[in-house]
mmCIF file of C-alpha atoms and ligand atoms in Angstrom:
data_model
loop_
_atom_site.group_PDB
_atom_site.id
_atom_site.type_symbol
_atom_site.label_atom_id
_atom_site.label_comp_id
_atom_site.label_asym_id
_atom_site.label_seq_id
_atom_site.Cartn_x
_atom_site.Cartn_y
_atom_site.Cartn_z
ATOM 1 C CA UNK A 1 -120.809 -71.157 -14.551
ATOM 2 C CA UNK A 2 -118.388 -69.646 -11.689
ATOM 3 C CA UNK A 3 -114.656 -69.233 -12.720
ATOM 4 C CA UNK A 4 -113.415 -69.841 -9.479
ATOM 5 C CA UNK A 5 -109.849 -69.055 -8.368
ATOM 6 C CA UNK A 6 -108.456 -71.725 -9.799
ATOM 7 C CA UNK A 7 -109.153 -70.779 -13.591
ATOM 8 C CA UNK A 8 -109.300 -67.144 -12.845
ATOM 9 C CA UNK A 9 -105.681 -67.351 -11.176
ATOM 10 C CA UNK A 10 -104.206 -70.193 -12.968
ATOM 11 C CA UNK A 11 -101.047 -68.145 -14.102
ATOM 12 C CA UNK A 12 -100.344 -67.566 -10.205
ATOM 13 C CA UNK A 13 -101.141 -70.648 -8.599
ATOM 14 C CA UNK A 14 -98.987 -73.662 -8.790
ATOM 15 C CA UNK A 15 -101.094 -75.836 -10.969
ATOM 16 C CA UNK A 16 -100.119 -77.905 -14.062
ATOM 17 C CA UNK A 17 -101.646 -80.472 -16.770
ATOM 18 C CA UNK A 18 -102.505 -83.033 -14.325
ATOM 19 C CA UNK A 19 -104.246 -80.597 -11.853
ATOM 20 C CA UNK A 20 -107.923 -80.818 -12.590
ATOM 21 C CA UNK A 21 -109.517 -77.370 -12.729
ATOM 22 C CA UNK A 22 -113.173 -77.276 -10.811
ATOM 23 C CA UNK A 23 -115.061 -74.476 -8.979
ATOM 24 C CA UNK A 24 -117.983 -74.159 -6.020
ATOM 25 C CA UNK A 25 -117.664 -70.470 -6.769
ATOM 26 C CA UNK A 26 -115.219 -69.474 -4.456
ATOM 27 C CA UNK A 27 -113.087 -65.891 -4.985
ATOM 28 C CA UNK A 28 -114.627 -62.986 -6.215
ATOM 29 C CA UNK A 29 -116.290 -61.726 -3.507
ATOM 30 C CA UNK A 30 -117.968 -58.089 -2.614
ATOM 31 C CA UNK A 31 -115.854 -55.391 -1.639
ATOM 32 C CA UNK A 32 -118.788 -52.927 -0.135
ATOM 33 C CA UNK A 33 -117.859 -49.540 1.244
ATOM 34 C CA UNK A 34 -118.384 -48.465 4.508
ATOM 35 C CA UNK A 35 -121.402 -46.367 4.669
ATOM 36 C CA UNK A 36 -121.445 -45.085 8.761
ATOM 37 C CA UNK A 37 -118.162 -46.552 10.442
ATOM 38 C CA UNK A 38 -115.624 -45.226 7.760
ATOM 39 C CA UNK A 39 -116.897 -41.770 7.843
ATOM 40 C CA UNK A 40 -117.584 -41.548 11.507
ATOM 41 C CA UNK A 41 -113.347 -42.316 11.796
ATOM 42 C CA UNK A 42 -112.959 -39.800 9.001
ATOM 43 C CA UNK A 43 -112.535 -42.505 6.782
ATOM 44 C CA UNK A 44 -114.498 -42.268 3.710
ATOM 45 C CA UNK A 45 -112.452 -45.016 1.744
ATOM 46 C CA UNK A 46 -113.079 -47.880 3.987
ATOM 47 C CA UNK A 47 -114.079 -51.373 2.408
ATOM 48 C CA UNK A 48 -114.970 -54.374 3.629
ATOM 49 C CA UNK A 49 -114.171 -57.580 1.749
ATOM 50 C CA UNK A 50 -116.907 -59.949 2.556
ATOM 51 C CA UNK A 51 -115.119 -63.453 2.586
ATOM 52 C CA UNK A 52 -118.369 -64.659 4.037
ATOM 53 C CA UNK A 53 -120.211 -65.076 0.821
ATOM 54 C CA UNK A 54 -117.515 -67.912 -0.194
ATOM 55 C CA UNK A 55 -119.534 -71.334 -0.930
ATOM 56 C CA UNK A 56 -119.060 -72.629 2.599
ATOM 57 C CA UNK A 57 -118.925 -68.937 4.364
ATOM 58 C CA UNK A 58 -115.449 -68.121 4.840
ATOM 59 C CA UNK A 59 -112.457 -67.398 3.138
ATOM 60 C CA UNK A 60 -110.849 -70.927 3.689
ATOM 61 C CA UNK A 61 -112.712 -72.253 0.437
ATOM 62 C CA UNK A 62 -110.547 -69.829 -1.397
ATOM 63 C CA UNK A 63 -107.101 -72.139 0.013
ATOM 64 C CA UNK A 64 -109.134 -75.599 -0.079
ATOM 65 C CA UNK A 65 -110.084 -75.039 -3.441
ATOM 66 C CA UNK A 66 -105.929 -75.329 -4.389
ATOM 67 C CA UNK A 67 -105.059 -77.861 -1.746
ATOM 68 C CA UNK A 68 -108.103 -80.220 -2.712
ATOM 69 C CA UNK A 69 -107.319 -80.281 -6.752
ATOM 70 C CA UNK A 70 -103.345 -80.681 -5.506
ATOM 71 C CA UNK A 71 -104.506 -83.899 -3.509
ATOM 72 C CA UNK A 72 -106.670 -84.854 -6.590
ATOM 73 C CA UNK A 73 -103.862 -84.717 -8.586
ATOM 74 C CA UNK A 74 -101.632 -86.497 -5.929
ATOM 75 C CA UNK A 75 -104.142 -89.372 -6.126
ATOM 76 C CA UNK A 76 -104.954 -88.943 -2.465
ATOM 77 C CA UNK A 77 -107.553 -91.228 -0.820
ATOM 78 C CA UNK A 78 -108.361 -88.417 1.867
ATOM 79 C CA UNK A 79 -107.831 -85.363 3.724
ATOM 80 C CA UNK A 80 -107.606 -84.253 7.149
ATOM 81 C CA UNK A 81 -107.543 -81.088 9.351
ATOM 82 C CA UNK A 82 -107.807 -79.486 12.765
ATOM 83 C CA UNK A 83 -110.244 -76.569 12.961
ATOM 84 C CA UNK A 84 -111.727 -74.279 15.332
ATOM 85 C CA UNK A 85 -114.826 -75.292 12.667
ATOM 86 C CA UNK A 86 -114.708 -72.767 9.493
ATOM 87 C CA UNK A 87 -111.342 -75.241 7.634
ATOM 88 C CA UNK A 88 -113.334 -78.076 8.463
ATOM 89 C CA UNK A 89 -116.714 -76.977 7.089
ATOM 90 C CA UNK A 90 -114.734 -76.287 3.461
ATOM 91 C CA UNK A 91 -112.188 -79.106 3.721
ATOM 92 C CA UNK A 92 -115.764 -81.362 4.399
ATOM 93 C CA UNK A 93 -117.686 -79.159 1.145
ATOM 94 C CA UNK A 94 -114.750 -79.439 -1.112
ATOM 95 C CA UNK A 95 -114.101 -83.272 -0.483
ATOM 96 C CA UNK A 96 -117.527 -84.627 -0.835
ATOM 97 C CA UNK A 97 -117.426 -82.229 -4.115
ATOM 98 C CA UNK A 98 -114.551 -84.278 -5.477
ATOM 99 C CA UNK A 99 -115.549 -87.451 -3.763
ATOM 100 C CA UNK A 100 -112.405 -87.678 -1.154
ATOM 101 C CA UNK A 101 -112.931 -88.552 2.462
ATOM 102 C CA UNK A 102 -112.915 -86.096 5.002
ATOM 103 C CA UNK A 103 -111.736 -86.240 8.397
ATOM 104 C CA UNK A 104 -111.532 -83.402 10.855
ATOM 105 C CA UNK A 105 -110.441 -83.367 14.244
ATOM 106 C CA UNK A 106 -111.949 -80.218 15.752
ATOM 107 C CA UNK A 107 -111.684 -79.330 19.894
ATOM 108 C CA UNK A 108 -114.762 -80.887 21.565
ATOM 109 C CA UNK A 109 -117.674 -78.392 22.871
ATOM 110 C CA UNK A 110 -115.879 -75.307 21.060
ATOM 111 C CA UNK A 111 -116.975 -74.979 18.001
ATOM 112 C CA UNK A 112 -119.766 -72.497 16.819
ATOM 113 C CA UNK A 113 -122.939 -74.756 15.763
ATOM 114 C CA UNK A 114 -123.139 -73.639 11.974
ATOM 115 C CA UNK A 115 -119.632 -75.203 11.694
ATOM 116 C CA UNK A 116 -120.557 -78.180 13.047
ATOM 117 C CA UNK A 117 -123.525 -78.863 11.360
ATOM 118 C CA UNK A 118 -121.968 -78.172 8.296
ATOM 119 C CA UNK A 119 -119.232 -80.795 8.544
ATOM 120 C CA UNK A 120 -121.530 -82.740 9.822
ATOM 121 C CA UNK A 121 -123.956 -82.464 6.656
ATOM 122 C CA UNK A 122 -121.155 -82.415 4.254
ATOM 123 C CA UNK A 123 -120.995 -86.244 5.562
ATOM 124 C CA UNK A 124 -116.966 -86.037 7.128
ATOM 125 C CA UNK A 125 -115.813 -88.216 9.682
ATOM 126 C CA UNK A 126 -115.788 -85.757 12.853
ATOM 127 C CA UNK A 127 -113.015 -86.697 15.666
ATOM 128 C CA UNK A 128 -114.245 -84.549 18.900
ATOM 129 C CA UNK A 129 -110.616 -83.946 20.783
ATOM 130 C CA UNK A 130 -110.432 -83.492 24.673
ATOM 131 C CA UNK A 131 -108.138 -80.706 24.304
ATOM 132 C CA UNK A 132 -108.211 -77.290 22.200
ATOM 133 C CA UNK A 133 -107.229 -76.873 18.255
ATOM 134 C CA UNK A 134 -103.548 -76.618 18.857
ATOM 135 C CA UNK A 135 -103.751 -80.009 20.359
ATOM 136 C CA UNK A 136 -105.771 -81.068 17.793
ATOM 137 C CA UNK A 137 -103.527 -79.759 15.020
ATOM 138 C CA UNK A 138 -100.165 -81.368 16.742
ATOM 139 C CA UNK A 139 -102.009 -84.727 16.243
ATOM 140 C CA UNK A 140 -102.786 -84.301 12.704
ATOM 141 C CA UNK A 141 -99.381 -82.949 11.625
ATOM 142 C CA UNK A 142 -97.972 -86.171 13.648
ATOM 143 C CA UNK A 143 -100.764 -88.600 11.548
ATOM 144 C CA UNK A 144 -100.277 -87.242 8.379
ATOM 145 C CA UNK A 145 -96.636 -87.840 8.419
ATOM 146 C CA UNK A 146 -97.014 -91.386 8.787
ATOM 147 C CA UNK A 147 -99.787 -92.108 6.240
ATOM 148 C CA UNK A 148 -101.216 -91.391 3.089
ATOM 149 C CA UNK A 149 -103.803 -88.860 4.116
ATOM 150 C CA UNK A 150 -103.238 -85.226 2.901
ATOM 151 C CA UNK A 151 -103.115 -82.444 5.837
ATOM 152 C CA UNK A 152 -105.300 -79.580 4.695
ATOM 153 C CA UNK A 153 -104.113 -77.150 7.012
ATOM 154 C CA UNK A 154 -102.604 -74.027 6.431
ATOM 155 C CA UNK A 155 -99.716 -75.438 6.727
ATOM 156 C CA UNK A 156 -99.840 -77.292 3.221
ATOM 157 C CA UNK A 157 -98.725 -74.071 1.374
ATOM 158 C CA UNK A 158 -101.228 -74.613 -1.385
ATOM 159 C CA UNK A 159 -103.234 -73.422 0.855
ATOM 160 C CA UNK A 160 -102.374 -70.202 1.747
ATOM 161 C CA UNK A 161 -101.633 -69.820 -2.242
ATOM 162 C CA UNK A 162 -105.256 -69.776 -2.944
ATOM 163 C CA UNK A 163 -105.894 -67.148 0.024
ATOM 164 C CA UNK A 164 -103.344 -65.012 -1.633
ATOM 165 C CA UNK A 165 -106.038 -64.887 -4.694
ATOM 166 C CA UNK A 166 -107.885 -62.209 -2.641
ATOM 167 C CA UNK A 167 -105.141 -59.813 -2.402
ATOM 168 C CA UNK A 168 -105.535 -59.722 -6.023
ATOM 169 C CA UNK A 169 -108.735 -59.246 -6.108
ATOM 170 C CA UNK A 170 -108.591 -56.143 -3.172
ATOM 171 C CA UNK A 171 -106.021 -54.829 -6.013
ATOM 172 C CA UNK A 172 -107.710 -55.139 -9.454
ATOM 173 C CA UNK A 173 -111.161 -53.475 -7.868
ATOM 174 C CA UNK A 174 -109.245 -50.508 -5.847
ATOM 175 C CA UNK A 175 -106.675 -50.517 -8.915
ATOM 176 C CA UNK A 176 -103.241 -50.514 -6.185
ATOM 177 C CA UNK A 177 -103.161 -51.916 -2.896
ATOM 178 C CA UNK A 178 -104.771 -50.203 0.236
ATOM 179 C CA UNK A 179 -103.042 -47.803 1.797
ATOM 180 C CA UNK A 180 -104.045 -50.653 5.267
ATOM 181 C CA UNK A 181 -105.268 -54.025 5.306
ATOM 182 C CA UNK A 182 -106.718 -55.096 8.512
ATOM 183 C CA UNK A 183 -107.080 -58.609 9.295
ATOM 184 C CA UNK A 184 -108.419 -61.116 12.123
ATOM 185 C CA UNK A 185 -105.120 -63.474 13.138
ATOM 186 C CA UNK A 186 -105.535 -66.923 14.425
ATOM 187 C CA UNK A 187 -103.178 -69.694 12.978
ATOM 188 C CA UNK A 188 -101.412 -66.774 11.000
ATOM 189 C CA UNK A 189 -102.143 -68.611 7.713
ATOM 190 C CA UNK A 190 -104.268 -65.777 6.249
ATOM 191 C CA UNK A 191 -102.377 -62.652 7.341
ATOM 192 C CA UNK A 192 -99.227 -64.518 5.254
ATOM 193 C CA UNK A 193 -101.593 -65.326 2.226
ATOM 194 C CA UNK A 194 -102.418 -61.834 1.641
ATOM 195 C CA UNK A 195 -99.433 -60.258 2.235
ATOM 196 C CA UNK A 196 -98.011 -63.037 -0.217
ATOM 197 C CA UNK A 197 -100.629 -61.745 -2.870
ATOM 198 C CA UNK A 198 -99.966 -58.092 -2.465
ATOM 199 C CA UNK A 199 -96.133 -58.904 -2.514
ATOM 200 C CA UNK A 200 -96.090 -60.395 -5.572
ATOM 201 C CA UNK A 201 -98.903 -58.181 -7.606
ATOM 202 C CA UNK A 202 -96.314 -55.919 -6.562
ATOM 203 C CA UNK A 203 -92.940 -57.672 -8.260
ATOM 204 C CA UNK A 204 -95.839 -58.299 -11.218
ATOM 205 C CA UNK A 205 -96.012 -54.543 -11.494
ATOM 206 C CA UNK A 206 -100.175 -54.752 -11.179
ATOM 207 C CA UNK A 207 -99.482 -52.667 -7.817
ATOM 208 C CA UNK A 208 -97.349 -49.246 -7.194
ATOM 209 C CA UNK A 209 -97.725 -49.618 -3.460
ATOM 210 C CA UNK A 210 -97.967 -52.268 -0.602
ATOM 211 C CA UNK A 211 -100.135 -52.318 2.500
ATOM 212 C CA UNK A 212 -99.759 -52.071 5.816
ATOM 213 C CA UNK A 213 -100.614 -55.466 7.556
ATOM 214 C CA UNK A 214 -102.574 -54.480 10.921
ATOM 215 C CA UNK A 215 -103.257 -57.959 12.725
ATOM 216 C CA UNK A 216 -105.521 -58.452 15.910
ATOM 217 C CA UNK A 217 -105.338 -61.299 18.032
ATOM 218 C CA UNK A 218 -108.209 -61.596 20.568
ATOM 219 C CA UNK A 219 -106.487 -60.609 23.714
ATOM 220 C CA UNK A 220 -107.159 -64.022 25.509
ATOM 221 C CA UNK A 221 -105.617 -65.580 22.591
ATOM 222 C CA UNK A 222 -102.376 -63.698 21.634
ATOM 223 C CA UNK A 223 -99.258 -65.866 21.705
ATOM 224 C CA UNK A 224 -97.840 -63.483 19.010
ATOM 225 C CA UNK A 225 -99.036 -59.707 20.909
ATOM 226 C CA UNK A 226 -97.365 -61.882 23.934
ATOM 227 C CA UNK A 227 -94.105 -62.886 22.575
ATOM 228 C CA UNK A 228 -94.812 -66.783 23.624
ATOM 229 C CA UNK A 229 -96.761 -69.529 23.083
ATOM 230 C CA UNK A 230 -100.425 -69.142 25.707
ATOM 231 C CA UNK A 231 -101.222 -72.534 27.109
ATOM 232 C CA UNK A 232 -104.762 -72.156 27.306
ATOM 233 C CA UNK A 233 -106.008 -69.432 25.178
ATOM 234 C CA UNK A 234 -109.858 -68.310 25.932
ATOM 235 C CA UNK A 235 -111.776 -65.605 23.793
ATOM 236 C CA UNK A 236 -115.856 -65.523 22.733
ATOM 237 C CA UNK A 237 -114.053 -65.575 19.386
ATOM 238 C CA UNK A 238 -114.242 -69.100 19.049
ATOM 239 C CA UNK A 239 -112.635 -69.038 15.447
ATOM 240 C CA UNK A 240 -109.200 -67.407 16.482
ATOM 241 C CA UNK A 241 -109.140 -69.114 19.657
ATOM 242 C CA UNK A 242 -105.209 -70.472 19.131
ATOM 243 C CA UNK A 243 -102.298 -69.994 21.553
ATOM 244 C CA UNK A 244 -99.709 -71.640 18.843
ATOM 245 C CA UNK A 245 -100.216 -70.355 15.512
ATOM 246 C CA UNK A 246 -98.529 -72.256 12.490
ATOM 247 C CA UNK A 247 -97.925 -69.401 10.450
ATOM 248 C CA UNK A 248 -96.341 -67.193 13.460
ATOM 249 C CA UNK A 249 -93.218 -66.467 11.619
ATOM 250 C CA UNK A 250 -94.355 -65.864 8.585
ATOM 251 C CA UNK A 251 -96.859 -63.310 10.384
ATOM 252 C CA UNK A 252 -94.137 -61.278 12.124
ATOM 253 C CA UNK A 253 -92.599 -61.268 8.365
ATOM 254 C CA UNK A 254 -95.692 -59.710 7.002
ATOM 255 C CA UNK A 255 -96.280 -57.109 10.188
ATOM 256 C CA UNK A 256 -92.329 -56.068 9.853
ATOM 257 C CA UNK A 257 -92.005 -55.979 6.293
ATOM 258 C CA UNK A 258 -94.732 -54.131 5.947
ATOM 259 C CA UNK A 259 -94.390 -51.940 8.538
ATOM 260 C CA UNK A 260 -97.367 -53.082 10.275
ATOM 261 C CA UNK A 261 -98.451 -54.317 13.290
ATOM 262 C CA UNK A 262 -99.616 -57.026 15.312
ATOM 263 C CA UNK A 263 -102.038 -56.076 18.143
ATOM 264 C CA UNK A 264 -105.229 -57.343 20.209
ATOM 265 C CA UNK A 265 -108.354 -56.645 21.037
ATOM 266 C CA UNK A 266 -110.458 -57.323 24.350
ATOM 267 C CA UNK A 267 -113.683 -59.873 24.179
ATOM 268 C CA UNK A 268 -115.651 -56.492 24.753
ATOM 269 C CA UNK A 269 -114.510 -54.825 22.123
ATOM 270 C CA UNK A 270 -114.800 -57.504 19.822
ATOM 271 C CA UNK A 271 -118.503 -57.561 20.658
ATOM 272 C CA UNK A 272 -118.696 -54.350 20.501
ATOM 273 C CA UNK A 273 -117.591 -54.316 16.821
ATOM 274 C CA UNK A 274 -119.683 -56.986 16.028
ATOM 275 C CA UNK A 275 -122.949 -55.536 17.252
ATOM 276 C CA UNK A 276 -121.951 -52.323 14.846
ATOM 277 C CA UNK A 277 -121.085 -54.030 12.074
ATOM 278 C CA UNK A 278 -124.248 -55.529 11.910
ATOM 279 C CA UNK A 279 -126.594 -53.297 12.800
ATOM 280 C CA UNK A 280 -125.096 -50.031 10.936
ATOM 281 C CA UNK A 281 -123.249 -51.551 7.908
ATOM 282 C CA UNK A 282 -125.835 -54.676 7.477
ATOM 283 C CA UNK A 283 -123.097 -56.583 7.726
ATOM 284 C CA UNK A 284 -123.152 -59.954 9.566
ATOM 285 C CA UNK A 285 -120.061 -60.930 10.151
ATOM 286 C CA UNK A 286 -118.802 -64.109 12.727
ATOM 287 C CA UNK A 287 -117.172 -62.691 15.773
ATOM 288 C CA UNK A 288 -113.489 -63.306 14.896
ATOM 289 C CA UNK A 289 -114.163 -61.278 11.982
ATOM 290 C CA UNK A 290 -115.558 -58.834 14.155
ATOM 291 C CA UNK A 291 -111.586 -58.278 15.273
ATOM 292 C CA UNK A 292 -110.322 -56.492 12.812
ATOM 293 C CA UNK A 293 -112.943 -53.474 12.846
ATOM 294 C CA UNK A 294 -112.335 -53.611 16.442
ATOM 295 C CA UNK A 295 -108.800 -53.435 15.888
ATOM 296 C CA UNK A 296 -109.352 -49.979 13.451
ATOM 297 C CA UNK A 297 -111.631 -48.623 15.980
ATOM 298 C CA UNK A 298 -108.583 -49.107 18.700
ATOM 299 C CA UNK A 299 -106.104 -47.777 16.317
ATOM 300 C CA UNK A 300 -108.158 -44.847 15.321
ATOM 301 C CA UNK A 301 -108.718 -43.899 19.422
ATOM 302 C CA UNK A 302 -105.181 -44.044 19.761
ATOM 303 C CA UNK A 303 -104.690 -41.586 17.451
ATOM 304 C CA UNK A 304 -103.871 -43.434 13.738
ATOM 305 C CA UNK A 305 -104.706 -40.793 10.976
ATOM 306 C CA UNK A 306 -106.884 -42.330 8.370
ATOM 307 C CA UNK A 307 -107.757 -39.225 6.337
ATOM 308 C CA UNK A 308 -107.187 -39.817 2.478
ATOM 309 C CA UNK A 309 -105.808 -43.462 3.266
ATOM 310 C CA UNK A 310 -107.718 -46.467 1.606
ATOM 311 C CA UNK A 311 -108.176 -49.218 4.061
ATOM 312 C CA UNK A 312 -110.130 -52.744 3.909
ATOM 313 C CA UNK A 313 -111.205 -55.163 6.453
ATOM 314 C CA UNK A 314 -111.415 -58.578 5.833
ATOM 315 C CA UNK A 315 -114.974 -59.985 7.283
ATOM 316 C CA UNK A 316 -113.158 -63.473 6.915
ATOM 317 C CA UNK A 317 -116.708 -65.765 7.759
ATOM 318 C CA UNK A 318 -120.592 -64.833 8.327
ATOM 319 C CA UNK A 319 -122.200 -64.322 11.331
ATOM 320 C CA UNK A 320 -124.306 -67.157 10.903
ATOM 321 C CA UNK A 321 -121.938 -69.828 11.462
ATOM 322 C CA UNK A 322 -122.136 -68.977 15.374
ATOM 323 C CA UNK A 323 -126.291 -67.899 15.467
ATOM 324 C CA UNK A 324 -125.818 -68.624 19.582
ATOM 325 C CA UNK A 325 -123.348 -65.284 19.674
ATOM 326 C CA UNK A 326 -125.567 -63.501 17.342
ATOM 327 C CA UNK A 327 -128.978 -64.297 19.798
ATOM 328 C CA UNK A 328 -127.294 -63.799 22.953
ATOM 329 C CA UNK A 329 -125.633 -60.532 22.321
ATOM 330 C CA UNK A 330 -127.855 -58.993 20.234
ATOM 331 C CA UNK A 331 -129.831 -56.015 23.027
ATOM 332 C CA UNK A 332 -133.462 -57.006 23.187
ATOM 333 C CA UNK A 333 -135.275 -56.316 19.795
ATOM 334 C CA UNK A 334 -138.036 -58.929 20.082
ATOM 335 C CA UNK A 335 -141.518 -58.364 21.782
ATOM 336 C CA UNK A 336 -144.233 -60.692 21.964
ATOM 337 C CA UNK A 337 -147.402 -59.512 20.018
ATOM 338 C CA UNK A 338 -151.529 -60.654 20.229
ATOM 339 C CA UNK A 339 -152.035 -61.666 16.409
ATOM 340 C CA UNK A 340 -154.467 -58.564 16.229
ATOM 341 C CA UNK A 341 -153.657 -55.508 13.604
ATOM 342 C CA UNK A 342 -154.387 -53.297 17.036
ATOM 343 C CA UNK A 343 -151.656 -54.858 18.862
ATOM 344 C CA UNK A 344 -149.025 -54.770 16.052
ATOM 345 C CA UNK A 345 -149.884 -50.804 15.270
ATOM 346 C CA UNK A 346 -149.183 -50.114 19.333
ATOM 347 C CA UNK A 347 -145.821 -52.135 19.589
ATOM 348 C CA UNK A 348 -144.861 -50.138 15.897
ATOM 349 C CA UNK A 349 -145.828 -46.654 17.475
ATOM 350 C CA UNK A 350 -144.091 -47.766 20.722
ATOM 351 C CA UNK A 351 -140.746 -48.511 18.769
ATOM 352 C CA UNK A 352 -141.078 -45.383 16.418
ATOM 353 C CA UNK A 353 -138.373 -43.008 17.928
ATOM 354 C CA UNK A 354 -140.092 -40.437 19.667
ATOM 355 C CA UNK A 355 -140.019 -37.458 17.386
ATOM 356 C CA UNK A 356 -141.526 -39.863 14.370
ATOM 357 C CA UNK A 357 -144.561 -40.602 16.717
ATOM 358 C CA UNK A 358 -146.693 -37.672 15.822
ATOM 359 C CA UNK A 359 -146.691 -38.307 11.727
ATOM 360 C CA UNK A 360 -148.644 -41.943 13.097
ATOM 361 C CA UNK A 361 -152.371 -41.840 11.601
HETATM 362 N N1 F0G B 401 -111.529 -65.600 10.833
HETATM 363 C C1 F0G B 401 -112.197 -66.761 10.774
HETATM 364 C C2 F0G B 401 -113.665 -66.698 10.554
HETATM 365 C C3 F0G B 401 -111.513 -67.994 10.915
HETATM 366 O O1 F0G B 401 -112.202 -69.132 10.838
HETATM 367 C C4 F0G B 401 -110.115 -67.988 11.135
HETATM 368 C C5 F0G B 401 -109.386 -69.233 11.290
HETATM 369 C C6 F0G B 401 -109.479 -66.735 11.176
HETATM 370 C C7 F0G B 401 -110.202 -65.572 11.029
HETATM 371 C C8 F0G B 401 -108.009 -66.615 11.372
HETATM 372 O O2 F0G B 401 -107.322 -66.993 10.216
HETATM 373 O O3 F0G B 401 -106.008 -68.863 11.173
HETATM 374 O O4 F0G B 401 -105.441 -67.893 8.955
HETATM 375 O O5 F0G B 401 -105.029 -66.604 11.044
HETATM 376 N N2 F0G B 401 -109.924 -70.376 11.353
HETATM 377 C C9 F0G B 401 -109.201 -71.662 11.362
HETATM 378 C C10 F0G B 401 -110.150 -72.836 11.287
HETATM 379 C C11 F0G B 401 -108.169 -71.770 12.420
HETATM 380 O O6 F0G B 401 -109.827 -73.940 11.763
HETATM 381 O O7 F0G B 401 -111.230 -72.683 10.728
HETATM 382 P P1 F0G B 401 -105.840 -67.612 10.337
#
């Protein structure tokens, strides 16, 4: 049987008698060295933390997990949340689980299709909103206010207190902190959970040292690069596409106290990142996730020094929550074949490269 954060981190949460202790098997997931990317920056210690191998494929399962026993305990008849798709595909797991409605208001015709259809499936009531996810998350902080429904944003803090959990977990396996964390930033609710969970393994004495928090916005999408709220922000990143974060604040916090920063990335690069990742690491990541490595790869070009430092990118959700993105961007691999052996053996030689052509029978 899985742990789960909430047993495993009991001590550290905010839990008590009355808060009932369950897991899908969130937490605990792989931390897998870079094999080509790290050492190609001269980077041998890079590690990605694969938050896509959570129950519902991303690292919000690790927060719902804390915010759905809290409304258990609370008695709550229900939840609710805004989501660019990836809070309300966990929110919608985690409340048929404990047998809560689910409602999620999510930004009509921009949300990846794996999201969808998981909320969907998970049975929650799905509100489509004419307008984008800061819209849509105005209208539940207003609703929730006024009745007994519990807001499962990132804004209830029990959320980001279960995100923290994989701070810890980045510490125990690398035995400190990273020398930098790198980290996709949307509603800011994740950059403040880990630096949270680094801060305090640090007052705990489990860590010497504290990261540096590197954030990337995508660049269509940066109220925070930007200095101000953006109006209507627009990225292929559907995930981080937010022009109001929540957690902005707290984000600057974590960037300044750490001596970090906050940055962006273009749509390009973010591809760009996204096509490596998956095609030299194996590692299928969902676009915004893609952000962060794009951000390293634009710190790294403008001339960060990464020799002998230990740095980790959070993959925050998999790649095949948005399989549109993956098939349209992904350069032409597929070729039509006559079901003959004759036909597959001349499309194999054709696609050997060139110099492997020769050692062919
Ligand atoms: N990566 C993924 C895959 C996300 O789904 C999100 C946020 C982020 C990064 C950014 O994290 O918001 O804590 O800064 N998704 C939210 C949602 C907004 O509704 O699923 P953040």
């Amino acid at each position: 049987m899985s742990i789960g954060v909430l047993q495993r981190y009991r001590e550290l949460l905010p839990l008590n008698e009355e808060t009932p202790l369950f897991s899908m098997g969130e937490g605990d997931t792989p931390l897998v060295r870079s094999r080509s990317i790290g050492p190609e920056l001269g980077c041998p210690d890079l590690f990605f933390k694969l938050e896509g191998c959570n129950p519902t494929g991303s690292f919000k399962d690790r927060g719902m997990v804390v915010a759905i026993a809290k409304a258990m305990e609370e008695n709550s008849i229900g939840v609710m949340c805004a989501s660019t798709g990836n809070t309300s595909a966990s929110a919608a797991a985690y409340s048929a689980y404990c047998g809560l409605a689910a409602w999620v208001l999510i930004p009509k015709g921009e949300v990846a299709l794996g999201k969808l259809a998981q909320a969907m499936a998970y049975g929650a009531r799905i509100l489509l909103v004419d307008g984008n996810f800061d819209a849509a998350l105005a209208l539940v902080r207003e609703f929730t206010q006024h009745n007994p429904i519990t807001l499962v944003n990132s804004v209830n803090p029990h959320r980001i207190e279960g995100q923290k959990t994989a701070a810890f977990e980045i510490s125990d396996l690398l035995d400190d902190a990273p020398d930098y964390l790198f980290i996709p930033v949307g509603n800011a609710g994740n950059i403040t959970a880990y630096w949270r969970g680094f801060v305090e393994y640090h007052q705990l004495g489990h860590n010497d040292t504290l990261p540096r928090m590197m954030g990337f916005q995508a660049e269509g999408a940066a109220p925070i690069v930007r200095g101000e709220p953006v109006a209507f922000p627009q990225t292929i990143a559907s995930a981080i596409r937010i022009g109001n974060p929540a957690s902005w604040k707290q984000a600057e916090r974590a960037r300044d106290q750490s001596g970090g920063v906050i940055d962006a990335v273009t749509d390009d690069e973010i591809l760009e990142a996204y096509r490596m990742l998956a095609s030299r690491e194996g590692i299928f990541g969902e676009p915004a996730s893609a952000a962060c490595v794009a951000g390293l790869l634009k710190m790294r070009r403008n001339g960060l020094d990464l020799a002998g430092k230990r740095v980790v990118c959070i993959i925050t959700g998999s790649g095949l929550k948005d399989p549109d993105m993956a098939v349209s961007s992904a350069q032409a691999n597929t070729l039509e074949v006559k079901p003959n052996l004759e036909a597959i053996e001349a499309a194999i030689m054709e696609s050997l490269p060139s110099g492997n052509r020769a050692t062919g029978h």
